[in-house]
mmCIF file of C-alpha atoms in Angstrom:
data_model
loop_
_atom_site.group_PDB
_atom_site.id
_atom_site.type_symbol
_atom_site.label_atom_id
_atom_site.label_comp_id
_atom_site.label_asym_id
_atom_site.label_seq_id
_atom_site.Cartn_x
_atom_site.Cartn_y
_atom_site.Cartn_z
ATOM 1 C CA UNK A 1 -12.104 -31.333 -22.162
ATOM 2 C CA UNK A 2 -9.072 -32.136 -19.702
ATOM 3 C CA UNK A 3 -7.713 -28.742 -20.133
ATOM 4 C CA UNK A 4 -7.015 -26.615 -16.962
ATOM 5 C CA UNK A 5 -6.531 -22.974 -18.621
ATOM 6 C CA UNK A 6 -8.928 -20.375 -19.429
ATOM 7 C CA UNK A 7 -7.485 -19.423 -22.548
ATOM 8 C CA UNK A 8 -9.658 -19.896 -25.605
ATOM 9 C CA UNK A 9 -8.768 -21.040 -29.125
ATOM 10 C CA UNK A 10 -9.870 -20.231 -32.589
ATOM 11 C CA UNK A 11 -12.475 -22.822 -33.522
ATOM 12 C CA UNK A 12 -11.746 -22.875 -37.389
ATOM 13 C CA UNK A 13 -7.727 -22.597 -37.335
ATOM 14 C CA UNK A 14 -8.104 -25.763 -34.889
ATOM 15 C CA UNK A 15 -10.016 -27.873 -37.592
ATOM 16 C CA UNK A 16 -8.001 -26.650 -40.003
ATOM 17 C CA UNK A 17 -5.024 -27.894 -38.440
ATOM 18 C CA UNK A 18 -6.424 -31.037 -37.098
ATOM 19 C CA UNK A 19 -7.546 -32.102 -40.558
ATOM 20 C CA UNK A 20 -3.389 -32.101 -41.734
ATOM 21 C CA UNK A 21 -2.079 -33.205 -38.211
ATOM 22 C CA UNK A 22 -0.919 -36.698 -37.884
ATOM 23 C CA UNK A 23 -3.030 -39.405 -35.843
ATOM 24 C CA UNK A 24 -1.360 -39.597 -33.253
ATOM 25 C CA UNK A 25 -1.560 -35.744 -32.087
ATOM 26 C CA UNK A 26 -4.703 -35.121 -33.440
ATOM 27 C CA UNK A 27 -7.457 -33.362 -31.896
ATOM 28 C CA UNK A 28 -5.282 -32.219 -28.689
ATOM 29 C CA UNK A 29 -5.428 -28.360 -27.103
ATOM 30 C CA UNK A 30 -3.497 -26.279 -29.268
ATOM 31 C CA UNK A 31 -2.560 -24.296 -25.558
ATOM 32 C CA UNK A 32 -2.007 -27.654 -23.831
ATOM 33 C CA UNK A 33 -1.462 -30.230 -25.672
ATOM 34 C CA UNK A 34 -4.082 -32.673 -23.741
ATOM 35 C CA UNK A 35 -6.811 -34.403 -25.603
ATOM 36 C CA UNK A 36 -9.463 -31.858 -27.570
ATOM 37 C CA UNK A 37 -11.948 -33.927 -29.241
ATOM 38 C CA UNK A 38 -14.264 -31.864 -31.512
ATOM 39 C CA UNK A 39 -17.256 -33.087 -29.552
ATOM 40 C CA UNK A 40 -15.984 -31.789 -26.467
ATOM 41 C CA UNK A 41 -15.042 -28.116 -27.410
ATOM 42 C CA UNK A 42 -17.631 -25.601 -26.115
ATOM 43 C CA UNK A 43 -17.764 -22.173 -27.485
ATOM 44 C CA UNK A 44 -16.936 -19.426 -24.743
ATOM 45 C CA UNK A 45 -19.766 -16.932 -24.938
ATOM 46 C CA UNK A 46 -17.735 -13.841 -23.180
ATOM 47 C CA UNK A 47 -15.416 -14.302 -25.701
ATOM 48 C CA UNK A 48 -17.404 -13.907 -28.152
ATOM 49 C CA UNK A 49 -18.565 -11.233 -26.852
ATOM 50 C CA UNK A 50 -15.824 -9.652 -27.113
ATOM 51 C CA UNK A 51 -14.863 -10.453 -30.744
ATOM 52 C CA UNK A 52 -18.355 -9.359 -31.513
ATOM 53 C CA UNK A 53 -17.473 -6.146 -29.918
ATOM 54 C CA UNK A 54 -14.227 -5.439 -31.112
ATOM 55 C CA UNK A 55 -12.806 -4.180 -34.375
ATOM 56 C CA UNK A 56 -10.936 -6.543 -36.870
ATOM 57 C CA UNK A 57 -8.038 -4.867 -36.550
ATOM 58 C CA UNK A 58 -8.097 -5.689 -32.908
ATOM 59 C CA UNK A 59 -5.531 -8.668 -32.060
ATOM 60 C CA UNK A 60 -5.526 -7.708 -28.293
ATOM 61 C CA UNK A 61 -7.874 -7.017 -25.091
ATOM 62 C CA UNK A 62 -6.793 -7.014 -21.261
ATOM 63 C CA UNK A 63 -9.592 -8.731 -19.022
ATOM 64 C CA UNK A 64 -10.515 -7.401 -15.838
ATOM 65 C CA UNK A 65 -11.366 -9.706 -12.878
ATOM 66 C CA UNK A 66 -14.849 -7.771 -12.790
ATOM 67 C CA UNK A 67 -15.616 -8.996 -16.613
ATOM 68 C CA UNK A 68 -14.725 -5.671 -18.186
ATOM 69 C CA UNK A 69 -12.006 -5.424 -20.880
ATOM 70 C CA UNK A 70 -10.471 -2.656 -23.176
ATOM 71 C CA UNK A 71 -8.427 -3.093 -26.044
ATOM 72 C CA UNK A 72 -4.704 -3.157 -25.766
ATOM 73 C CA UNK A 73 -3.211 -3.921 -29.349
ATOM 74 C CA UNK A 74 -4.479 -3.554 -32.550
ATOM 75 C CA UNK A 75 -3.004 -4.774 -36.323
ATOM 76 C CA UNK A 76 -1.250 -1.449 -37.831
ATOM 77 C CA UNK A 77 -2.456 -0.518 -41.223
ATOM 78 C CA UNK A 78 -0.415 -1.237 -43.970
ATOM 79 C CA UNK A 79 0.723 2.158 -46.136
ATOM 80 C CA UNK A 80 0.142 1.930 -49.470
ATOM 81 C CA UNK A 81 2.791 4.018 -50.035
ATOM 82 C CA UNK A 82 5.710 1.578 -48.514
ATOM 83 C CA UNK A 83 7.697 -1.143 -49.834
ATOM 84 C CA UNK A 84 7.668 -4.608 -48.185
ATOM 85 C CA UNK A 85 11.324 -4.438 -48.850
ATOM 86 C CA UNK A 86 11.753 -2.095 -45.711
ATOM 87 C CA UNK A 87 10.580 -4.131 -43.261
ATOM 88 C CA UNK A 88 12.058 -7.251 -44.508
ATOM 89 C CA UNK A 89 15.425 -8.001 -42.355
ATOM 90 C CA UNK A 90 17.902 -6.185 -44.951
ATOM 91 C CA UNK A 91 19.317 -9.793 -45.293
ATOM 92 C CA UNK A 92 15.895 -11.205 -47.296
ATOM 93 C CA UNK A 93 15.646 -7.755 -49.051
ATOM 94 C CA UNK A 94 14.972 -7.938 -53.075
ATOM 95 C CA UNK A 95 14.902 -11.943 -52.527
ATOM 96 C CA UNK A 96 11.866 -13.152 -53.980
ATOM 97 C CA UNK A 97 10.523 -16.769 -53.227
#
């Protein structure tokens, strides 16, 4: 792969979105836009490491230069007890699609 970051990508949302993409920008870095081919993608193992590691309702870690990370965000729980209405913009509020 022609791609000069270190960030990784999801493997599965990438051929997901490949498969509906049209021709011409298929199969290209979702971070970089250069070429991506499926053949070429390699899976990071610290990464995965780290996902192994972590919680699901993890959707953040800070990396250390000497390999060791903690977690930094994670997904809030949703209350039971609250309406999606509050945290809609008061604009889409009782608008259903």
């Amino acid at each position: 792969i022609a791609c000069d970051h270190l960030q990784c990508f999801d493997l599965s949302s990438y051929v997901h979105t490949m498969r509906n993409i049209p021709p011409k920008h298929a199969w290209c870095c979702p971070i970089c836009d250069r070429p991506a081919p499926l053949h070429q993608i390699r899976l990071d193992a610290f990464a995965q490491s780290v996902l192994d590691a972590t919680e699901p309702k993890v959707t953040e870690v800070l990396v250390a230069d000497n390999g060791k990370w903690e977690v930094s965000a994670t997904e809030e729980a949703m209350d039971d007890d609250s309406s999606d209405d509050e945290e809609m913009p008061a604009a889409f509020r009782g608008q259903q699609g």
